[in-house]
mmCIF file of N, CA and C in Angstrom:
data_model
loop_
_atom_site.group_PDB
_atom_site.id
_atom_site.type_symbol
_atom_site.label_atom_id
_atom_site.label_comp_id
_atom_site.label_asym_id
_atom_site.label_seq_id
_atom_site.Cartn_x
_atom_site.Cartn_y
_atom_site.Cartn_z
ATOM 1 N N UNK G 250 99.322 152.333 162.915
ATOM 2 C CA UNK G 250 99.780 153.627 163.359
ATOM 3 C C UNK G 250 100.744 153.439 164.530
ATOM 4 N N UNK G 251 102.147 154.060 164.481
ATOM 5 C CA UNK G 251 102.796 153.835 165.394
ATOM 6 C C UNK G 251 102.493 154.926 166.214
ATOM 7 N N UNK G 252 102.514 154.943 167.374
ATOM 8 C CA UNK G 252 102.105 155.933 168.686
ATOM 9 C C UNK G 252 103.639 156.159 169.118
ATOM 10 N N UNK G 253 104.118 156.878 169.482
ATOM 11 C CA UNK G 253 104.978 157.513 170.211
ATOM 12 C C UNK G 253 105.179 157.163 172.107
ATOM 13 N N UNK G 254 105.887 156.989 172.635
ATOM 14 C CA UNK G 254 106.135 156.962 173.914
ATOM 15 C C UNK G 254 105.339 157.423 174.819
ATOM 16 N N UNK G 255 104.917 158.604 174.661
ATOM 17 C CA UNK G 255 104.749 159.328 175.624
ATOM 18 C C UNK G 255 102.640 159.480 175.756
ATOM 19 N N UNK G 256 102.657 158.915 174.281
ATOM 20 C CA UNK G 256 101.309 158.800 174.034
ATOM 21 C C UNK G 256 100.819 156.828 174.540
ATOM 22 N N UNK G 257 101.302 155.999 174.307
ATOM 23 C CA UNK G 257 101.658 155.060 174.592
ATOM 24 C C UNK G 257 101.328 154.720 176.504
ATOM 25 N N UNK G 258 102.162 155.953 176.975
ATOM 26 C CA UNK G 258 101.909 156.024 178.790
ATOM 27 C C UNK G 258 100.645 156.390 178.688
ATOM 28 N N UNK G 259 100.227 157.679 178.253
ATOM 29 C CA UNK G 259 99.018 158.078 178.320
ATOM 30 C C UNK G 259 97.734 157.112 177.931
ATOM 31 N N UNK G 260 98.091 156.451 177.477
ATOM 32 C CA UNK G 260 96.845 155.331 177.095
ATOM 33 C C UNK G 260 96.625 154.586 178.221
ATOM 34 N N UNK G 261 98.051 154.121 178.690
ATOM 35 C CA UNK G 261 97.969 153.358 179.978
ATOM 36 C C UNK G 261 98.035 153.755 180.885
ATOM 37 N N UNK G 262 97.969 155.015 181.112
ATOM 38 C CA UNK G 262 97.153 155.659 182.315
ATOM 39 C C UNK G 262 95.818 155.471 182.374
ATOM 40 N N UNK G 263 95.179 155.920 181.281
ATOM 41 C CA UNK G 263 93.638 155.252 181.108
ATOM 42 C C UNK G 263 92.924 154.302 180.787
ATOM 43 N N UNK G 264 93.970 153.201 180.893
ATOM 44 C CA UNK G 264 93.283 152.121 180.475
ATOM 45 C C UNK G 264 92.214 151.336 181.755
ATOM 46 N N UNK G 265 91.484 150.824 181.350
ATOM 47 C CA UNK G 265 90.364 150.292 181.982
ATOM 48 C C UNK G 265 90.886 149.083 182.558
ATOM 49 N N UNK G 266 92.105 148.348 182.739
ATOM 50 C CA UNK G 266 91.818 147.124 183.258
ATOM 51 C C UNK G 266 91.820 147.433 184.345
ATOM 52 N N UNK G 267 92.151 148.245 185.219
ATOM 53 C CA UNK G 267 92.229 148.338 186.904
ATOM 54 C C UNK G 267 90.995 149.479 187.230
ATOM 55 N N UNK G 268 90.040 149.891 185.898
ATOM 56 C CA UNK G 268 88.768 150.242 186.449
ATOM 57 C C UNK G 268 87.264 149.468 186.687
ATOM 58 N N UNK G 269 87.775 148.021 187.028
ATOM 59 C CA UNK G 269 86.824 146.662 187.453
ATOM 60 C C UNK G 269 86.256 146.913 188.673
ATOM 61 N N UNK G 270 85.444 147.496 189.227
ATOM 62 C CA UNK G 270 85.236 147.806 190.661
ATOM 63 C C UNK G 270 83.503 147.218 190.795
ATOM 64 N N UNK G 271 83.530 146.114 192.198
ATOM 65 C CA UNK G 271 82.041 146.117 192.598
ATOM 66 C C UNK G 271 82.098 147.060 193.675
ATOM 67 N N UNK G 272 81.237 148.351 193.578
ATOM 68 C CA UNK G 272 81.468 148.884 194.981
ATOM 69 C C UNK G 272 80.644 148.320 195.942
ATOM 70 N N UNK G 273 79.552 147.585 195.601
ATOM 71 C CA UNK G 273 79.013 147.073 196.396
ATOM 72 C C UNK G 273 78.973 145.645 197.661
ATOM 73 N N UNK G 274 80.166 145.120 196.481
ATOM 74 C CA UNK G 274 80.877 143.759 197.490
ATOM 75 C C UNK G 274 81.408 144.209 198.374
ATOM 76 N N UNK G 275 82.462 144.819 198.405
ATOM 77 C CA UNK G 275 83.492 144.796 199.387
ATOM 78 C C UNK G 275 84.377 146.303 199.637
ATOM 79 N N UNK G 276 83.054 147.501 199.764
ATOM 80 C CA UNK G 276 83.809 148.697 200.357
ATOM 81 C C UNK G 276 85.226 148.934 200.535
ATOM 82 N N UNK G 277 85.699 148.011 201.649
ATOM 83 C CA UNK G 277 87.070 148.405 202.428
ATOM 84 C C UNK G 277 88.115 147.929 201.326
ATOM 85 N N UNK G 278 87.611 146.861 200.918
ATOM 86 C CA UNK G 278 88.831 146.181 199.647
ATOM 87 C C UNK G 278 88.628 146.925 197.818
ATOM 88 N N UNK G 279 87.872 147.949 198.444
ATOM 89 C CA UNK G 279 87.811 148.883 196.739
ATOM 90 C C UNK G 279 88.708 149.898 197.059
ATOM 91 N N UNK G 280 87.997 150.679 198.299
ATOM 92 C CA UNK G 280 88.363 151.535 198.824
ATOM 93 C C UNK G 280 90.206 151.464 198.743
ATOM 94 N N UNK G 281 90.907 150.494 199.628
ATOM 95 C CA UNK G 281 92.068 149.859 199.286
ATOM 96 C C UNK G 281 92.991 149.909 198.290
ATOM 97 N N UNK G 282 92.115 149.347 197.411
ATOM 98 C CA UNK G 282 92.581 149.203 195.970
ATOM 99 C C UNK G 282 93.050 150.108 195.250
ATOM 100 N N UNK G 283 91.684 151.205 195.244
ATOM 101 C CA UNK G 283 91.942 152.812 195.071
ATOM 102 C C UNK G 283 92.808 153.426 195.360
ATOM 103 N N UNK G 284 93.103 153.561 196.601
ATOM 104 C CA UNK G 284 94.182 153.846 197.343
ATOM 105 C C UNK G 284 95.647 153.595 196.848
ATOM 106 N N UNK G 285 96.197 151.856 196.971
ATOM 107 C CA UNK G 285 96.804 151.972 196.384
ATOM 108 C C UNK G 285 97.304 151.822 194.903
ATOM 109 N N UNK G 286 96.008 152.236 194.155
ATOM 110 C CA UNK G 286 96.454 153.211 192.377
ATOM 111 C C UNK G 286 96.650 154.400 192.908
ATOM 112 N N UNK G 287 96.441 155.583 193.460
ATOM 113 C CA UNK G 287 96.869 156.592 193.592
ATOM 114 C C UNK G 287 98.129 156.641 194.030
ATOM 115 N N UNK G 288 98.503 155.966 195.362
ATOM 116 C CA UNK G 288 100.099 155.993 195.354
ATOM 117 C C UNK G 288 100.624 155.670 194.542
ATOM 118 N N UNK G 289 100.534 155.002 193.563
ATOM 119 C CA UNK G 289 101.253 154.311 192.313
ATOM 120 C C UNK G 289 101.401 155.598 191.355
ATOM 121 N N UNK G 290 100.092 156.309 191.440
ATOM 122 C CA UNK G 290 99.404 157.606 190.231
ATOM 123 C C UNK G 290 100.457 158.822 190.846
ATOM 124 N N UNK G 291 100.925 158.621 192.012
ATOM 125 C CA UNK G 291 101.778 160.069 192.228
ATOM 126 C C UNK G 291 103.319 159.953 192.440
ATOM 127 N N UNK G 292 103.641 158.407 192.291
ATOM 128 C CA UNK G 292 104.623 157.907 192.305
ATOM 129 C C UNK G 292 105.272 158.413 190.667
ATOM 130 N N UNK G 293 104.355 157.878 189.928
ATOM 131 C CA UNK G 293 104.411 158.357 188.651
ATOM 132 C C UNK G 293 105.003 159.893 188.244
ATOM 133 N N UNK G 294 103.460 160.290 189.027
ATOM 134 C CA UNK G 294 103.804 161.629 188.794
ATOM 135 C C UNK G 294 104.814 162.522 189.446
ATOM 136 N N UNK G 295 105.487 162.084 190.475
ATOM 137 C CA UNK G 295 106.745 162.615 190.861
ATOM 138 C C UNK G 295 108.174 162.499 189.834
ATOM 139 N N UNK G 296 107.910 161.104 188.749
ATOM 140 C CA UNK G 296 108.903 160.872 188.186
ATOM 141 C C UNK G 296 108.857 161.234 186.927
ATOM 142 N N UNK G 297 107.283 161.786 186.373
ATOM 143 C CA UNK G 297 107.188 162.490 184.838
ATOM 144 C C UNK G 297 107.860 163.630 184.513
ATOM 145 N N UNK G 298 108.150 163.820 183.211
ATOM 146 C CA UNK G 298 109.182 164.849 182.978
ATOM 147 C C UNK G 298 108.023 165.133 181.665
ATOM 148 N N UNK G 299 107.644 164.442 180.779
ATOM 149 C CA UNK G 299 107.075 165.047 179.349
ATOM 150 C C UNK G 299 105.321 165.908 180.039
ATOM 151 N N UNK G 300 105.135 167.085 179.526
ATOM 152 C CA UNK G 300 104.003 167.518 179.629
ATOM 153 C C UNK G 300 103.001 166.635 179.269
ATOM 154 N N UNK G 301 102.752 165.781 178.480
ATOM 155 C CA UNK G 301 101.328 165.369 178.695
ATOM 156 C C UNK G 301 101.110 163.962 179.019
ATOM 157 N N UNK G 302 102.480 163.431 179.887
ATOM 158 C CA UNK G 302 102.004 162.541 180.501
ATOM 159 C C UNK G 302 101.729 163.285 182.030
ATOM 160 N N UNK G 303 102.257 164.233 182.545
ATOM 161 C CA UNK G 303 102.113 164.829 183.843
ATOM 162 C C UNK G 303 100.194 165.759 183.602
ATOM 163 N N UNK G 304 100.403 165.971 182.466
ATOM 164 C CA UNK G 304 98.586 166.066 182.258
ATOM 165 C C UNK G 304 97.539 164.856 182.827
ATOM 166 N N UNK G 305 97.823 164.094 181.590
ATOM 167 C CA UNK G 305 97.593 162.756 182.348
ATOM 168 C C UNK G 305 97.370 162.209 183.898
ATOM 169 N N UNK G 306 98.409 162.456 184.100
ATOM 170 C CA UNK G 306 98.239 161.548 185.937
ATOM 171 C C UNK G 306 97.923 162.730 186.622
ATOM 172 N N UNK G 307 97.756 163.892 186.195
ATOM 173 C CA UNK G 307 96.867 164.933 187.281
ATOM 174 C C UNK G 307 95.667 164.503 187.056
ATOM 175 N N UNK G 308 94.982 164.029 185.689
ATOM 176 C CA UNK G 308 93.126 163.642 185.319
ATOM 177 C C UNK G 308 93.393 162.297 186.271
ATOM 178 N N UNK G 309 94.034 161.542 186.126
ATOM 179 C CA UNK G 309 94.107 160.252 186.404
ATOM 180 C C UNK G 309 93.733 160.520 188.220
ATOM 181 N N UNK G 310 94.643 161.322 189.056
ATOM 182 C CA UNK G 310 94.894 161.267 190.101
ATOM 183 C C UNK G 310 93.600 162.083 190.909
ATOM 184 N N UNK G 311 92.748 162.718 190.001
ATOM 185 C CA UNK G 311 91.494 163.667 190.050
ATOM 186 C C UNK G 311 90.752 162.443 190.376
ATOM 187 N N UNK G 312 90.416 161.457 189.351
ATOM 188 C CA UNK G 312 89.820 160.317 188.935
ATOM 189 C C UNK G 312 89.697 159.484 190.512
ATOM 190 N N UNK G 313 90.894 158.884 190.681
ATOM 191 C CA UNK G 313 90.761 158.462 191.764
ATOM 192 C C UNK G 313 90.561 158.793 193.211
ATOM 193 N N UNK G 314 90.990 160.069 193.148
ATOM 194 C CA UNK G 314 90.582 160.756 194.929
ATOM 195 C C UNK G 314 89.060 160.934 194.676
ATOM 196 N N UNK G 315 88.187 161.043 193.253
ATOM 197 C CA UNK G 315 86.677 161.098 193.606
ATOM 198 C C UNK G 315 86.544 159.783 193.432
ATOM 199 N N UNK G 316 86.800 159.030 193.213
ATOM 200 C CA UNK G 316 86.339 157.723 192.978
ATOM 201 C C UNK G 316 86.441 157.236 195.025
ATOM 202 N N UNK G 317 87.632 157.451 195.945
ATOM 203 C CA UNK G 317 87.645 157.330 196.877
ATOM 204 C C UNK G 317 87.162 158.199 197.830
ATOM 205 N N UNK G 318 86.610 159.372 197.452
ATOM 206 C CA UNK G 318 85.696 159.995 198.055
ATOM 207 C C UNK G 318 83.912 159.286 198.376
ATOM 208 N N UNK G 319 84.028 158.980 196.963
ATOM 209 C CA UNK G 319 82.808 158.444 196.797
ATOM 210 C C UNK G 319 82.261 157.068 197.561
ATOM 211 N N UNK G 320 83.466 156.798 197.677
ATOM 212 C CA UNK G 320 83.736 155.010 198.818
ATOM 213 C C UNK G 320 83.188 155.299 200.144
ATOM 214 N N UNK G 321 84.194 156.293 200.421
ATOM 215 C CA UNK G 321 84.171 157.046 202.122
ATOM 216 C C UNK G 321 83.116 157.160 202.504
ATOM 217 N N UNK G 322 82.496 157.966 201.564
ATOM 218 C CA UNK G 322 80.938 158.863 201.742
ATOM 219 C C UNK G 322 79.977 157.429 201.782
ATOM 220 N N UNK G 323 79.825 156.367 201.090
ATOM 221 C CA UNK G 323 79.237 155.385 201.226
ATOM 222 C C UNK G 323 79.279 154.640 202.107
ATOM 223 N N UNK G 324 80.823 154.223 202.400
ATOM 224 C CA UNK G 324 80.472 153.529 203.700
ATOM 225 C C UNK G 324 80.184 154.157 204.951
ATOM 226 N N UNK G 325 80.154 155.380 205.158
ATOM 227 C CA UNK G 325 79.495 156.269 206.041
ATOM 228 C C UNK G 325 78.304 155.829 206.287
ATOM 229 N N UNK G 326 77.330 156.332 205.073
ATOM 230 C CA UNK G 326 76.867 156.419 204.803
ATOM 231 C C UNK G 326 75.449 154.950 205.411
ATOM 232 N N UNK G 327 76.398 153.793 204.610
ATOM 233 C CA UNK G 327 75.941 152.344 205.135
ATOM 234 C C UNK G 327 75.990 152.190 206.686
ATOM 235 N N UNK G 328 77.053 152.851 207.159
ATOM 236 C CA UNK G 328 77.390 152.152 208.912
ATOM 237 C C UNK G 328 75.993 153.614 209.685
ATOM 238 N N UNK G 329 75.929 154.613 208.832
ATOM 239 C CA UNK G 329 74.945 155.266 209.752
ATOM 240 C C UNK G 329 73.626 153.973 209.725
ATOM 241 N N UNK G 330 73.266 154.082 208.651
ATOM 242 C CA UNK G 330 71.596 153.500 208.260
ATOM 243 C C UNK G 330 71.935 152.130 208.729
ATOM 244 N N UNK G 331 72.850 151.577 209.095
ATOM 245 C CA UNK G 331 72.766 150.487 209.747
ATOM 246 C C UNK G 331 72.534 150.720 211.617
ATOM 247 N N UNK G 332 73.187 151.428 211.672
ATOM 248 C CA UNK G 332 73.141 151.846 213.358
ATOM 249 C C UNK G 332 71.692 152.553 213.419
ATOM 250 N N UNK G 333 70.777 153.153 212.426
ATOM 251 C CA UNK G 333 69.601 153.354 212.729
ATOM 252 C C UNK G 333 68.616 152.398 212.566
ATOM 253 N N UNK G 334 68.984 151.487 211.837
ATOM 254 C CA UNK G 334 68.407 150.533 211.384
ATOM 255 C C UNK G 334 68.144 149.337 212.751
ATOM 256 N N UNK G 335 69.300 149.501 213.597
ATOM 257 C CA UNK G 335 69.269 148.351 214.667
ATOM 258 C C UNK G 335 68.623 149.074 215.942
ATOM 259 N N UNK G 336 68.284 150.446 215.972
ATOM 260 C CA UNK G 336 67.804 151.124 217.340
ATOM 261 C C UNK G 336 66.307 150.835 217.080
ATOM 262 N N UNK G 337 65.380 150.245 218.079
ATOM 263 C CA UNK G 337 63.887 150.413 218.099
ATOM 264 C C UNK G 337 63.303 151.309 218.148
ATOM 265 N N UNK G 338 63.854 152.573 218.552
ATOM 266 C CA UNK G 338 63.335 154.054 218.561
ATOM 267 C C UNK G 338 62.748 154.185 217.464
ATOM 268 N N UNK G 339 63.413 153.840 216.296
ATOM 269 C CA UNK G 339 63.145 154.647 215.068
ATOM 270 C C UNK G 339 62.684 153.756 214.156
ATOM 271 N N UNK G 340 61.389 152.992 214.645
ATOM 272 C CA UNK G 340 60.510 151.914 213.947
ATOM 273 C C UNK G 340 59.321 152.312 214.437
#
């Protein structure tokens, strides 16, 4: 089946090789990473002209601001319970 152009981008917007993530190794270097796919994801999307690739990198660009939300909130999250974790008060 030949795919068309524009369907073709759209695949590789979603393709999985740059969705490899340990979030648990290395926070700041996911977090990062994330980061910069989204500049890449709106770089894109400043330069799309066909409707459903600009569909596309709006899911895509959804995708990644929760995916880096979800980072944020964690390593918060870790640096609190670590700072409670080291006070004797709260043993």
């Amino acid at each position: 089946m030949i795919l068309s152009e524009g369907r073709k981008m759209i695949l590789d917007i979603f393709s999985d090789t740059d969705r490899k993530y340990n979030y648990d190794k290395d926070l700041t270097q996911s977090a990062e990473n994330i980061k910069l796919q989204l500049q890449g994801t709106y770089a894109r999307f400043n330069e799309a002209t066909d409707p459903l690739i600009i569909e596309a990198l709006i899911y895509r660009m959804k995708e990644l601001e929760t995916q880096y939300s979800f980072l944020i909130k964690k390593a918060k999250l870790e640096r609190l319970c670590g700072e409670i974790d080291s006070k004797d008060d709260f043993r």
